[in-house]
Short mmCIF file of C-alpha atoms in Angstrom, two decimals:
data_model
loop_
_atom_site.label_atom_id
_atom_site.label_comp_id
_atom_site.label_asym_id
_atom_site.label_seq_id
_atom_site.Cartn_x
_atom_site.Cartn_y
_atom_site.Cartn_z
CA UNK A 239 77.55 21.42 -36.27
CA UNK A 240 80.85 22.28 -34.59
CA UNK A 241 82.47 25.69 -34.92
CA UNK A 242 84.38 26.13 -38.16
CA UNK A 243 87.77 26.50 -36.47
CA UNK A 244 90.74 27.55 -38.58
CA UNK A 245 94.43 28.34 -38.17
CA UNK A 246 94.93 31.97 -39.23
CA UNK A 247 98.21 33.89 -39.54
CA UNK A 248 97.85 37.58 -38.66
CA UNK A 249 101.48 38.71 -38.46
CA UNK A 250 104.96 37.56 -37.47
CA UNK A 251 104.56 35.49 -34.29
CA UNK A 252 100.77 35.86 -34.36
CA UNK A 253 98.89 32.77 -35.48
CA UNK A 254 95.45 32.19 -33.98
CA UNK A 255 92.86 29.43 -33.86
CA UNK A 256 89.61 31.21 -34.59
CA UNK A 257 86.11 30.50 -35.89
CA UNK A 258 85.30 31.33 -39.51
CA UNK A 259 81.87 31.84 -41.11
CA UNK A 260 80.45 28.82 -42.89
CA UNK A 261 81.82 28.62 -46.44
CA UNK A 262 79.71 29.92 -49.32
CA UNK A 263 80.73 28.16 -52.56
CA UNK A 264 80.81 29.61 -56.04
CA UNK A 265 79.21 27.44 -58.76
CA UNK A 266 82.52 25.74 -59.58
CA UNK A 267 83.46 25.15 -55.93
CA UNK A 268 82.77 22.24 -53.60
CA UNK A 269 82.40 22.41 -49.84
CA UNK A 270 84.96 20.08 -48.26
CA UNK A 271 85.12 18.87 -44.67
CA UNK A 272 88.83 18.79 -43.91
CA UNK A 273 90.10 15.75 -42.02
CA UNK A 274 93.88 16.23 -41.90
CA UNK A 275 96.31 19.01 -42.73
CA UNK A 276 100.08 18.68 -42.81
CA UNK A 277 102.17 21.60 -41.57
CA UNK A 278 104.61 22.75 -44.25
CA UNK A 279 107.75 24.86 -44.03
CA UNK A 280 105.91 27.77 -45.62
CA UNK A 281 103.30 27.70 -42.83
CA UNK A 282 106.14 27.90 -40.32
CA UNK A 283 107.74 30.83 -42.17
CA UNK A 284 104.51 32.86 -42.10
CA UNK A 285 104.29 32.21 -38.36
CA UNK A 286 107.95 32.80 -37.50
CA UNK A 287 108.82 35.58 -39.94
CA UNK A 288 105.57 37.00 -41.29
CA UNK A 289 106.77 36.01 -44.75
CA UNK A 290 107.78 33.01 -46.83
CA UNK A 291 110.61 34.22 -49.02
CA UNK A 292 109.34 37.19 -51.01
CA UNK A 293 105.71 36.45 -50.04
CA UNK A 294 104.99 38.93 -47.24
CA UNK A 295 101.95 38.63 -45.00
CA UNK A 296 99.92 41.84 -45.35
CA UNK A 297 96.52 40.69 -44.11
CA UNK A 298 95.15 37.77 -42.04
CA UNK A 299 95.40 34.53 -43.99
CA UNK A 300 94.22 30.98 -43.33
CA UNK A 301 97.27 28.70 -43.53
CA UNK A 302 97.55 25.24 -45.04
CA UNK A 303 97.79 23.53 -48.41
CA UNK A 304 98.52 19.88 -47.49
CA UNK A 305 94.93 18.79 -46.89
CA UNK A 306 92.54 15.89 -47.34
CA UNK A 307 88.88 15.52 -46.48
CA UNK A 308 85.39 14.61 -47.65
CA UNK A 309 83.11 16.50 -50.05
CA UNK A 310 80.08 17.79 -48.15
CA UNK A 311 78.48 19.52 -51.15
CA UNK A 312 79.55 19.01 -54.75
CA UNK A 313 80.08 21.94 -57.09
CA UNK A 314 76.77 23.27 -58.37
CA UNK A 315 78.04 23.32 -61.98
CA UNK A 316 78.34 19.53 -61.92
CA UNK A 317 82.13 19.37 -62.08
CA UNK A 318 84.36 17.47 -59.68
CA UNK A 319 83.69 14.70 -57.16
CA UNK A 320 80.26 13.98 -55.73
CA UNK A 321 79.20 14.56 -52.14
CA UNK A 322 80.61 11.88 -49.87
CA UNK A 323 83.77 11.36 -51.92
CA UNK A 324 87.06 11.49 -50.02
CA UNK A 325 89.51 13.83 -51.71
CA UNK A 326 93.07 15.09 -51.71
CA UNK A 327 93.82 18.58 -52.99
CA UNK A 328 96.14 19.91 -55.68
CA UNK A 329 96.62 23.43 -54.28
CA UNK A 330 97.96 25.21 -57.39
CA UNK A 331 96.17 27.49 -59.81
CA UNK A 332 98.30 28.15 -62.92
CA UNK A 333 97.88 31.67 -64.29
CA UNK A 334 99.38 32.92 -67.55
CA UNK A 335 99.34 36.72 -67.33
CA UNK A 336 101.66 37.15 -70.30
CA UNK A 337 104.49 38.48 -68.15
CA UNK A 338 106.93 35.68 -68.97
CA UNK A 339 106.81 32.63 -71.25
CA UNK A 340 106.85 29.13 -69.79
CA UNK A 341 106.35 25.61 -71.21
CA UNK A 342 102.68 24.77 -71.57
CA UNK A 343 103.29 21.27 -70.22
CA UNK A 344 104.86 22.65 -67.02
CA UNK A 345 102.13 24.76 -65.41
CA UNK A 346 104.03 24.78 -62.12
CA UNK A 347 106.24 27.40 -63.76
CA UNK A 348 103.42 29.81 -64.60
CA UNK A 349 104.66 33.25 -63.50
CA UNK A 350 101.43 34.45 -61.90
CA UNK A 351 100.20 31.14 -60.50
CA UNK A 352 98.69 30.99 -57.03
CA UNK A 353 98.86 28.38 -54.28
CA UNK A 354 96.61 27.75 -51.31
CA UNK A 355 97.91 29.46 -48.19
CA UNK A 356 100.16 31.89 -50.05
CA UNK A 357 100.74 35.61 -49.46
CA UNK A 358 102.48 36.06 -52.81
CA UNK A 359 99.63 38.23 -54.11
CA UNK A 360 96.99 40.61 -52.82
CA UNK A 361 94.47 39.64 -51.78
CA UNK A 362 96.21 36.61 -50.32
CA UNK A 363 95.18 33.10 -51.36
CA UNK A 364 93.67 31.58 -48.24
CA UNK A 365 94.69 28.07 -47.30
CA UNK A 366 92.47 25.27 -46.02
CA UNK A 367 93.42 24.67 -42.38
CA UNK A 368 89.76 24.85 -41.34
CA UNK A 369 87.05 22.33 -40.58
CA UNK A 370 85.01 23.33 -43.64
CA UNK A 371 86.25 25.16 -46.73
CA UNK A 372 85.27 25.87 -50.32
CA UNK A 373 87.69 24.66 -52.98
CA UNK A 374 87.58 24.76 -56.79
CA UNK A 375 86.34 21.39 -58.00
CA UNK A 376 89.30 21.16 -60.39
CA UNK A 377 91.66 20.97 -57.39
CA UNK A 378 90.06 17.84 -55.97
CA UNK A 379 91.51 14.37 -56.51
CA UNK A 380 89.50 11.32 -55.47
CA UNK A 381 91.30 9.17 -52.92
CA UNK A 382 91.48 5.48 -53.89
CA UNK A 383 89.34 3.07 -51.88
CA UNK A 384 91.19 1.62 -48.92
CA UNK A 385 93.72 4.44 -48.61
CA UNK A 386 93.27 6.03 -45.16
CA UNK A 387 92.84 9.79 -45.10
CA UNK A 388 95.72 10.06 -42.63
CA UNK A 389 98.16 8.51 -45.10
CA UNK A 390 96.64 10.39 -48.04
CA UNK A 391 97.56 13.61 -46.20
CA UNK A 392 101.13 12.97 -47.41
CA UNK A 393 100.07 13.21 -51.06
CA UNK A 394 100.94 16.88 -51.62
CA UNK A 395 104.43 16.90 -50.04
CA UNK A 396 105.15 13.48 -51.53
CA UNK A 397 104.25 14.90 -54.95
CA UNK A 398 106.86 17.62 -54.38
CA UNK A 399 109.43 14.91 -53.65
CA UNK A 400 108.21 12.78 -56.60
CA UNK A 401 108.64 15.73 -58.97
CA UNK A 402 112.10 16.45 -57.55
CA UNK A 403 113.34 12.90 -57.96
CA UNK A 404 111.83 12.86 -61.45
CA UNK A 405 113.95 15.87 -62.40
CA UNK A 406 116.97 13.54 -62.33
CA UNK A 407 115.46 11.17 -64.91
CA UNK A 408 115.46 7.39 -64.47
CA UNK A 409 117.16 6.56 -61.16
CA UNK A 410 116.60 2.80 -61.25
CA UNK A 411 119.79 0.99 -60.25
CA UNK A 412 121.56 4.24 -59.32
CA UNK A 413 123.07 5.53 -56.08
CA UNK A 414 121.06 8.42 -54.67
CA UNK A 415 122.17 10.85 -51.96
CA UNK A 416 119.53 12.95 -50.16
CA UNK A 417 120.86 16.03 -48.37
CA UNK A 418 118.61 16.99 -45.47
CA UNK A 419 116.01 14.57 -44.13
CA UNK A 420 113.22 16.85 -43.05
CA UNK A 421 109.74 15.84 -44.25
CA UNK A 422 110.45 16.52 -47.94
CA UNK A 423 113.87 14.88 -47.77
CA UNK A 424 112.40 11.86 -46.00
CA UNK A 425 109.72 11.61 -48.68
CA UNK A 426 112.45 11.88 -51.33
CA UNK A 427 114.08 8.85 -49.72
CA UNK A 428 110.78 6.96 -49.93
CA UNK A 429 110.26 8.01 -53.55
CA UNK A 430 113.81 7.05 -54.54
CA UNK A 431 113.24 3.62 -53.02
CA UNK A 432 109.94 3.34 -54.89
CA UNK A 433 111.65 4.29 -58.16
CA UNK A 434 114.22 1.51 -57.84
CA UNK A 435 117.36 3.23 -56.63
CA UNK A 436 120.08 0.69 -55.94
CA UNK A 437 121.15 2.52 -52.80
CA UNK A 438 119.92 5.60 -50.95
CA UNK A 439 122.10 7.57 -48.54
CA UNK A 440 120.59 10.40 -46.50
CA UNK A 441 122.17 13.11 -44.36
CA UNK A 442 120.96 15.28 -41.52
CA UNK A 443 122.37 17.10 -38.53
CA UNK A 444 119.94 15.50 -36.06
CA UNK A 445 119.66 11.87 -34.92
CA UNK A 446 115.84 11.77 -35.21
CA UNK A 447 115.61 12.42 -38.98
CA UNK A 448 118.61 10.16 -39.59
CA UNK A 449 116.81 7.35 -37.76
CA UNK A 450 113.71 8.05 -39.85
CA UNK A 451 115.77 7.83 -43.04
CA UNK A 452 117.01 4.42 -41.94
CA UNK A 453 113.44 3.27 -41.27
CA UNK A 454 112.63 4.29 -44.84
CA UNK A 455 115.48 2.18 -46.21
CA UNK A 456 118.38 4.62 -46.47
CA UNK A 457 121.87 4.57 -45.02
CA UNK A 458 122.22 7.65 -42.82
CA UNK A 459 125.20 9.99 -42.50
CA UNK A 460 125.75 12.89 -40.15
CA UNK A 461 125.52 16.09 -42.21
CA UNK A 462 128.68 17.29 -40.43
CA UNK A 463 130.66 14.33 -41.84
CA UNK A 464 132.15 16.15 -44.85
CA UNK A 465 134.58 13.33 -45.67
CA UNK A 466 131.85 10.70 -45.53
CA UNK A 467 129.59 12.72 -47.83
CA UNK A 468 132.41 13.37 -50.33
CA UNK A 469 133.11 9.64 -50.41
CA UNK A 470 129.54 8.75 -51.50
CA UNK A 471 130.08 9.59 -55.21
CA UNK A 472 126.35 9.54 -55.85
CA UNK A 473 124.91 9.29 -59.34
CA UNK A 474 122.07 11.57 -58.23
CA UNK A 475 121.93 14.02 -55.33
CA UNK A 476 118.66 15.48 -54.07
CA UNK A 477 119.44 18.69 -52.17
CA UNK A 478 116.42 19.10 -49.90
CA UNK A 479 117.82 21.11 -47.01
CA UNK A 480 117.55 24.48 -48.73
CA UNK A 481 120.71 25.63 -46.95
CA UNK A 482 124.05 26.93 -48.19
CA UNK A 483 126.05 24.15 -46.44
CA UNK A 484 123.59 21.61 -47.85
CA UNK A 485 124.15 22.87 -51.38
CA UNK A 486 127.92 22.62 -50.95
CA UNK A 487 127.53 19.08 -49.56
CA UNK A 488 125.34 18.11 -52.51
CA UNK A 489 128.00 19.16 -55.00
CA UNK A 490 130.69 17.45 -52.92
CA UNK A 491 128.73 14.18 -52.70
CA UNK A 492 128.01 13.87 -56.43
CA UNK A 493 130.20 11.72 -58.64
CA UNK A 494 131.86 13.22 -61.68
CA UNK A 495 129.22 13.62 -64.36
CA UNK A 496 126.46 13.27 -61.76
CA UNK A 497 123.19 15.17 -61.33
CA UNK A 498 122.24 17.47 -58.46
CA UNK A 499 118.56 18.32 -58.05
CA UNK A 500 117.95 21.59 -56.21
CA UNK A 501 114.77 20.68 -54.36
CA UNK A 502 115.20 22.70 -51.17
CA UNK A 503 114.38 26.38 -51.68
CA UNK A 504 117.42 28.53 -50.99
CA UNK A 505 117.15 31.97 -49.44
CA UNK A 506 116.38 34.91 -51.70
CA UNK A 507 119.30 36.74 -53.29
CA UNK A 508 122.84 35.58 -53.99
CA UNK A 509 123.96 32.26 -52.50
CA UNK A 510 127.59 31.05 -52.43
CA UNK A 511 128.07 27.89 -54.48
CA UNK A 512 131.26 25.88 -55.16
CA UNK A 513 130.78 26.34 -58.89
CA UNK A 514 134.35 25.44 -59.83
CA UNK A 515 133.73 21.90 -58.59
CA UNK A 516 130.43 21.71 -60.46
CA UNK A 517 132.10 22.90 -63.67
CA UNK A 518 135.27 20.79 -63.61
CA UNK A 519 133.33 17.66 -62.68
CA UNK A 520 130.64 18.37 -65.29
CA UNK A 521 127.76 18.15 -62.86
CA UNK A 522 124.23 18.74 -64.04
CA UNK A 523 122.40 21.13 -61.71
CA UNK A 524 118.62 21.14 -62.15
CA UNK A 525 115.92 23.01 -60.27
CA UNK A 526 112.68 21.57 -58.94
CA UNK A 527 109.61 23.63 -58.04
CA UNK A 528 106.40 22.17 -56.60
CA UNK A 529 104.82 19.63 -59.01
CA UNK A 530 102.34 19.15 -61.83
CA UNK A 531 100.15 16.03 -61.97
CA UNK A 532 102.46 13.80 -59.93
CA UNK A 533 99.95 13.86 -57.08
CA UNK A 534 97.84 11.34 -59.02
CA UNK A 535 100.75 8.89 -59.25
CA UNK A 536 101.51 9.44 -55.56
CA UNK A 537 97.94 8.63 -54.50
CA UNK A 538 98.02 5.42 -56.54
CA UNK A 539 101.41 4.42 -55.08
CA UNK A 540 100.28 5.14 -51.51
CA UNK A 541 97.13 3.11 -52.11
CA UNK A 542 98.90 0.03 -53.47
CA UNK A 543 101.61 0.18 -50.81
CA UNK A 544 104.50 0.61 -53.24
CA UNK A 545 105.31 4.02 -51.75
CA UNK A 546 106.23 3.28 -48.13
CA UNK A 547 106.00 6.67 -46.45
CA UNK A 548 103.81 6.35 -43.35
CA UNK A 549 106.83 6.63 -41.03
CA UNK A 550 107.21 10.27 -42.12
CA UNK A 551 104.15 11.18 -40.00
CA UNK A 552 105.46 11.89 -36.51
CA UNK A 553 102.62 13.71 -34.69
CA UNK A 554 98.87 14.39 -34.88
CA UNK A 555 97.21 17.20 -32.93
CA UNK A 556 93.68 18.66 -33.08
CA UNK A 557 93.15 22.08 -34.59
CA UNK A 558 92.51 23.47 -31.11
CA UNK A 559 96.21 22.81 -30.40
CA UNK A 560 97.44 24.56 -33.53
CA UNK A 561 100.06 26.58 -31.66
CA UNK A 562 101.51 23.44 -30.08
CA UNK A 563 101.58 21.75 -33.49
CA UNK A 564 103.56 24.64 -34.98
CA UNK A 565 106.09 24.48 -32.15
CA UNK A 566 106.53 20.75 -32.74
CA UNK A 567 106.87 21.15 -36.49
CA UNK A 568 109.61 23.79 -36.16
CA UNK A 569 111.81 21.44 -34.12
CA UNK A 570 113.42 19.09 -36.64
CA UNK A 571 115.23 17.28 -33.85
CA UNK A 572 111.98 15.71 -32.57
CA UNK A 573 109.45 15.81 -35.42
CA UNK A 574 108.93 15.09 -39.08
CA UNK A 575 105.51 15.64 -40.67
CA UNK A 576 103.09 17.06 -38.09
CA UNK A 577 99.40 16.66 -38.93
CA UNK A 578 96.52 18.76 -37.69
CA UNK A 579 93.22 16.93 -37.31
CA UNK A 580 89.95 18.73 -37.95
CA UNK A 581 87.11 16.20 -37.82
CA UNK A 582 86.00 13.94 -34.97
CA UNK A 583 86.21 10.73 -37.04
CA UNK A 584 88.79 11.46 -39.68
CA UNK A 585 89.02 8.00 -41.27
CA UNK A 586 85.33 7.10 -41.25
CA UNK A 587 84.44 5.65 -44.61
CA UNK A 588 88.07 4.91 -45.55
CA UNK A 589 86.93 1.98 -47.65
CA UNK A 590 84.61 4.04 -49.87
#
């Protein structure tokens, strides 16, 4: 058996590929052999800044929450998928600690919830960028027969985009503007197309993501083209850049009475917003945070081909080249979704 290599963040600028002990599962946990892991913006933040927003790295932590693989050993308590089943992972654990009320049907808003690969709490919640990991059986979602593991690796970020687009309600027949075409924005384009948008327009500062947006069926605009964005008059705007200029562009690009979904996470603290425009044009501003059970719909849509998102994957590198993969993923001018590969034959048994 090969070394159980993992990608571990130790501090700002210090991420190492190192061997972990073999996983020892609790009764409700399965042992999963990871095949692919997608690098997320939060992984990059832990590497570049030693923190992701208010979540500060205080101890070594395995990165990664966008993962797929195969169950090596099912949970001893009999829950979850059987050994040999290919699975995607829902990385959230809702926790109601009584500190703040939230809707029972929206567990993504639980105030004390945890997420794989998150330093929000102590001890940190380790991620799953490793060849073999233990995961709660309740997190595992069976991958439909015929859906390659490589494509299924998009399920978690696509679920984030699916939830975000869903926050705008029914978008069928409507004009949708996506601000920022990084991986989540690109997936929002794909989801909007899947959901029947009449037209999708996408913006970005770089030619590479704009070209990707066009491959996914959108009309692309340079994010610096303020007049062009203001002329869109979109029914729905998905702000996925998480930047102050992007938020201003989203409000500018919405038609009067339109809806702006705040999908990109803005920096902590106060952020300048052109609120007068939002008020006088009666815009609806709605937040979007992670997702609930949308991952199940995403897996089904990827499997039947109705969600066309494969073009979002730009690079694949083995875990041994984790540092190179992080460098690629940080450069939005040349990459979109960068996948780490963990197993020698990642798509073996894709028809199971």
